XYZ file of C-alpha atoms in Angstrom:
359
model
C 0.000 0.000 0.000
C 1.254 3.466 -0.925
C -0.018 6.413 1.104
C 0.487 10.097 0.325
C 0.173 12.223 3.463
C -0.532 15.930 2.885
C 0.362 18.438 5.608
C 0.936 22.178 5.629
C 1.589 23.477 9.141
C 3.743 22.584 12.125
C 0.903 21.100 14.251
C 0.037 18.780 11.373
C 3.589 17.448 11.291
C 3.298 16.609 14.986
C 0.032 14.743 14.368
C 1.299 12.979 11.255
C 4.485 11.881 13.024
C 2.497 9.723 15.449
C 0.965 7.743 12.579
C 4.115 7.767 10.429
C 6.053 6.041 13.221
C 3.598 3.153 13.126
C 3.322 2.988 9.327
C 7.110 3.004 9.027
C 7.294 -0.257 10.950
C 4.844 -2.125 8.730
C 5.904 -4.275 5.815
C 4.252 -3.609 2.505
C 3.428 0.021 3.384
C 5.192 3.078 1.967
C 4.378 6.686 2.837
C 5.197 9.835 0.871
C 5.027 12.959 3.044
C 4.041 16.101 1.103
C 4.436 19.551 2.672
C 2.367 22.168 0.867
C 4.324 25.043 2.418
C 1.080 26.655 3.605
C 2.856 28.027 6.679
C 6.461 28.953 6.839
C 7.858 28.559 10.287
C 11.331 29.643 11.316
C 11.356 26.721 13.743
C 10.686 24.201 10.954
C 14.339 23.818 9.992
C 16.264 20.551 9.822
C 16.640 20.867 13.606
C 12.852 20.660 13.976
C 12.708 17.314 12.196
C 15.804 15.933 13.929
C 14.733 17.078 17.403
C 11.262 15.560 17.140
C 12.295 12.495 15.121
C 9.910 13.439 12.324
C 10.462 12.338 8.715
C 11.615 15.150 6.418
C 8.981 15.727 3.682
C 9.684 13.920 0.423
C 8.118 16.834 -1.435
C 7.935 20.503 -0.475
C 5.517 22.432 -2.689
C 6.416 25.946 -1.384
C 2.894 27.285 -1.947
C 3.265 30.101 0.587
C 0.684 32.604 1.747
C -2.301 34.168 -0.017
C -6.032 34.531 0.425
C -7.875 31.339 1.295
C -9.183 30.888 -2.229
C -5.900 31.660 -3.936
C -3.876 29.478 -1.589
C -6.253 26.522 -1.843
C -6.397 26.863 -5.626
C -2.615 26.820 -5.946
C -2.411 23.752 -3.763
C -5.040 21.944 -5.819
C -3.159 22.598 -9.040
C 0.195 21.384 -7.738
C -1.200 18.449 -5.748
C -3.018 17.203 -8.842
C 0.377 16.765 -10.512
C 1.958 15.191 -7.441
C -0.795 12.605 -7.090
C -0.698 11.763 -10.805
C 3.036 11.080 -10.454
C 2.896 9.188 -7.156
C -0.218 7.127 -7.943
C -1.044 6.409 -4.282
C -3.585 3.906 -3.042
C -4.816 6.462 -0.503
C -4.365 10.081 0.576
C -4.195 10.865 4.282
C -5.018 14.368 5.582
C -5.122 15.898 9.049
C -7.170 18.581 10.752
C -8.761 21.630 9.168
C -6.265 23.754 7.216
C -6.403 24.774 3.570
C -3.842 22.007 2.977
C -6.329 19.506 4.420
C -9.080 20.541 2.035
C -6.795 20.843 -0.988
C -5.317 17.398 -0.379
C -8.757 15.840 -0.053
C -10.199 17.557 -3.135
C -7.180 16.816 -5.328
C -7.396 13.145 -4.358
C -11.121 12.620 -4.748
C -11.128 14.278 -8.191
C -8.589 11.640 -9.235
C -10.690 8.881 -7.605
C -8.094 8.270 -4.900
C -9.683 7.325 -1.544
C -9.226 9.857 1.267
C -8.795 9.300 5.002
C -9.348 12.251 7.357
C -7.772 12.315 10.819
C -9.699 14.545 13.290
C -12.955 14.068 11.417
C -16.274 15.305 12.780
C -15.103 18.288 14.792
C -17.490 21.232 14.622
C -17.491 24.726 16.093
C -20.805 25.465 14.316
C -19.362 28.820 13.256
C -19.211 28.872 9.479
C -17.405 32.213 9.480
C -14.320 30.245 10.476
C -12.434 29.020 7.389
C -11.427 25.962 9.407
C -15.071 24.986 9.856
C -15.662 24.987 6.095
C -12.469 22.990 5.542
C -13.562 20.375 8.105
C -17.045 19.934 6.712
C -16.013 19.661 3.071
C -13.149 17.295 3.843
C -15.431 15.019 5.855
C -17.919 14.852 3.007
C -15.390 13.694 0.393
C -13.524 11.248 2.640
C -14.328 7.542 2.790
C -12.472 6.908 6.064
C -13.342 9.244 8.915
C -11.110 8.980 11.985
C -13.108 10.706 14.727
C -11.357 11.636 17.980
C -14.425 11.832 20.247
C -17.985 10.643 20.739
C -19.355 14.083 19.861
C -17.390 14.033 16.595
C -19.024 10.713 15.727
C -22.449 12.180 16.496
C -21.760 15.197 14.255
C -20.838 12.950 11.333
C -23.903 10.748 11.738
C -26.126 13.817 12.003
C -24.714 15.048 8.684
C -25.549 11.761 7.001
C -22.121 10.196 6.771
C -22.402 6.404 6.657
C -21.692 4.685 9.956
C -19.407 2.186 8.205
C -17.002 5.002 7.253
C -16.700 6.411 10.807
C -14.105 5.101 13.239
C -13.719 6.538 16.730
C -9.989 6.124 17.324
C -9.222 8.791 19.923
C -6.944 11.754 19.385
C -3.499 11.474 17.793
C -2.520 14.570 19.787
C -2.853 12.487 22.941
C -0.327 10.059 21.459
C 1.937 13.023 20.714
C 1.499 14.564 24.170
C 2.634 11.359 25.854
C 5.598 10.861 23.511
C 6.844 14.458 23.406
C 6.076 15.181 27.060
C 8.690 12.643 28.081
C 11.100 14.000 25.481
C 10.592 17.600 26.659
C 11.292 16.677 30.280
C 14.566 15.095 29.227
C 15.742 17.717 26.733
C 14.113 21.160 27.152
C 16.094 23.834 29.077
C 13.441 26.536 28.685
C 12.330 26.788 32.330
C 15.882 27.376 33.523
C 16.547 29.806 30.681
C 13.497 31.886 31.624
C 14.033 31.571 35.371
C 10.701 29.791 35.802
C 11.799 26.491 37.334
C 9.685 25.865 40.422
C 7.733 29.117 39.993
C 4.019 29.501 39.210
C 3.210 31.296 35.960
C 0.497 31.699 33.337
C 1.277 30.704 29.742
C -0.577 32.623 27.018
C -0.841 32.216 23.242
C -2.771 34.554 20.940
C -2.857 34.170 17.169
C -6.387 33.818 15.753
C -7.470 36.485 13.294
C -10.746 37.001 15.177
C -8.630 38.390 18.031
C -5.555 39.844 16.320
C -7.499 41.671 13.602
C -10.058 43.199 15.965
C -8.641 46.183 17.857
C -11.257 46.014 20.617
C -10.805 42.293 21.281
C -7.025 42.568 21.176
C -7.130 45.429 23.681
C -9.260 43.342 26.040
C -6.865 40.387 25.751
C -3.794 42.408 26.634
C -5.433 44.471 29.357
C -6.651 41.260 30.984
C -3.257 39.565 30.671
C -1.626 42.669 32.122
C -3.987 42.538 35.096
C -3.079 38.903 35.729
C 0.630 39.712 35.273
C 0.460 42.171 38.161
C 0.034 39.136 40.433
C 1.793 36.305 38.609
C 4.227 36.095 35.660
C 2.484 35.828 32.282
C 4.654 34.292 29.540
C 3.602 35.002 25.954
C 5.540 33.459 23.052
C 4.561 35.965 20.377
C 3.106 34.699 17.105
C 4.148 36.753 14.020
C 0.512 37.671 13.290
C 0.097 38.953 16.840
C 3.354 40.902 16.689
C 2.162 42.643 13.521
C -1.173 43.423 15.204
C 0.561 44.868 18.265
C 2.723 47.075 16.063
C -0.396 48.252 14.238
C -2.824 48.671 17.137
C -0.490 49.323 20.101
C -2.850 48.177 22.892
C -2.121 49.198 26.466
C -0.796 46.874 29.125
C 2.152 45.291 27.340
C 4.740 46.299 29.936
C 3.887 43.724 32.607
C 3.582 40.772 30.213
C 6.746 38.800 29.532
C 6.738 38.615 25.754
C 9.247 36.183 24.257
C 10.080 35.016 20.734
C 8.357 31.858 19.439
C 9.864 28.749 21.012
C 10.609 25.267 19.724
C 7.942 22.605 20.032
C 9.674 20.810 22.907
C 10.124 24.095 24.777
C 6.444 24.877 24.246
C 5.462 21.472 25.593
C 7.622 22.081 28.657
C 6.051 25.513 29.229
C 2.592 23.948 28.940
C 3.388 21.118 31.341
C 4.548 23.384 34.170
C 2.076 26.282 33.776
C -0.485 27.023 36.474
C -3.053 28.029 33.837
C -2.933 28.338 30.060
C -4.757 31.196 28.321
C -5.102 30.638 24.584
C -7.149 30.967 21.423
C -5.539 27.862 19.879
C -7.563 24.715 19.391
C -4.565 22.427 19.789
C -3.263 24.108 22.935
C -6.643 23.641 24.640
C -6.238 19.885 24.334
C -2.556 19.867 25.192
C -3.393 21.712 28.406
C -5.796 18.924 29.359
C -3.355 16.182 28.374
C -0.785 17.733 30.720
C -3.302 18.292 33.534
C -3.319 22.104 33.289
C -6.543 24.198 33.461
C -7.240 26.332 30.384
C -9.052 29.568 29.541
C -9.985 29.901 25.862
C -10.218 33.371 24.328
C -12.930 32.483 21.823
C -16.701 32.523 21.477
C -16.863 28.758 20.917
C -14.664 25.678 20.814
C -14.641 22.398 18.918
C -13.452 20.621 22.072
C -16.745 20.758 23.971
C -15.771 17.799 26.163
C -13.244 19.961 28.005
C -15.939 22.481 28.890
C -18.161 19.696 30.249
C -15.283 18.323 32.337
C -14.432 21.752 33.742
C -10.843 21.745 32.444
C -11.548 24.506 29.946
C -13.544 27.720 30.266
C -14.622 29.992 27.414
C -13.852 33.679 27.911
C -14.645 35.678 24.760
C -12.430 38.781 24.874
C -15.242 41.302 25.030
C -14.795 42.202 28.699
C -11.576 42.565 30.671
C -13.416 41.631 33.851
C -14.824 38.429 32.353
C -11.426 37.263 31.087
C -9.620 37.993 34.354
C -12.429 36.346 36.329
C -12.098 33.208 34.209
C -8.332 33.090 34.787
C -8.758 33.668 38.526
C -11.360 30.903 38.730
C -8.987 28.443 37.068
C -6.121 29.539 39.315
C -8.194 29.025 42.439
C -8.416 25.263 42.095
C -7.875 22.465 39.597
C -10.870 20.511 38.306
C -11.267 16.921 39.385
C -9.270 14.322 37.508
C -11.318 12.729 34.750
C -11.017 9.881 32.291
C -9.818 11.203 28.959
C -12.521 11.473 26.286
C -9.721 11.345 23.692
C -8.763 7.688 23.961
C -5.871 5.886 25.577
C -2.937 7.199 23.551
C -3.136 4.394 20.968
C -4.821 6.334 18.163
C -1.971 5.888 15.683
C -2.031 2.106 16.089
C -5.779 2.020 15.482
C -5.527 4.284 12.421
C -2.752 2.175 10.877
C -4.720 -1.012 11.474
C -7.855 0.382 9.808
C -5.853 1.734 6.865
C -4.381 -1.721 6.260
C -7.812 -3.365 6.360
C -9.641 -0.764 4.248
């Protein structure tokens, strides 16, 4: 069996690596990793792949940035040629990026079966490009690897055949276990930042709904500044957020400890030792839970509704400084009760590989 895996952003490499490790140990299976180049990332050098033991992409398409339509269109054109050359038995895609949708569409138009990892997630906000990418990808895929029970329910509600849906848990749980151990052994970031043994809040802000809205961005930074008056707030600054800060210049930056983006292992280490994580990232919400850290999410909704039900995550739309700071304070005041993970047992990659072989 020959599989072409299409990825386009650093988180997708982390997810794909968990499955690639299993596929690489199977006889009769070959995998071609294709990087669309959707995101450039200064941390995605050779060191990134060596440090995390991730296969270097066999093909790098260097698509680059652009509007959603332009970027997806470019990917479709180039991926059509790649798939014609590679002639895979199946295309494997992850998550909800433009690369995900382009990989799925290019494959299905060539009658190549598609498998979608992280199928069935829904925010029910169709203004999010990611929501459109998820829905369309799910409806052209013949294998749907759902991470949670609610994802399965969403797919059934939308009329996807039950035979195509497989609840396998979350590959990010596999990654959290694997890279958590690696980070503890290798990451020096806590000592470098003087945080070893000290409580702190870790923050990440990058979504356009926050960075491109001056009022929301002002609320985020005023709230973080308020928290930073009582406890260190560490913010690895995303390039989009840096550009927004330069453009909008919100108040309250002085107290926040803003640092350059960090490597993946350093980020994992910062997550593992934080008292609370404040984020607008979908992936970081889950990683917080995997590492037993309470989370406040700076969004109006989340795909990971299970974490809200369990009390490990709290939504705090950045429309009120008081509401955001209250949410952080509530999470700092006491950890939720330990709960069984709704994301599986950390064996998602094994299950996915097994189903791929039998499909």
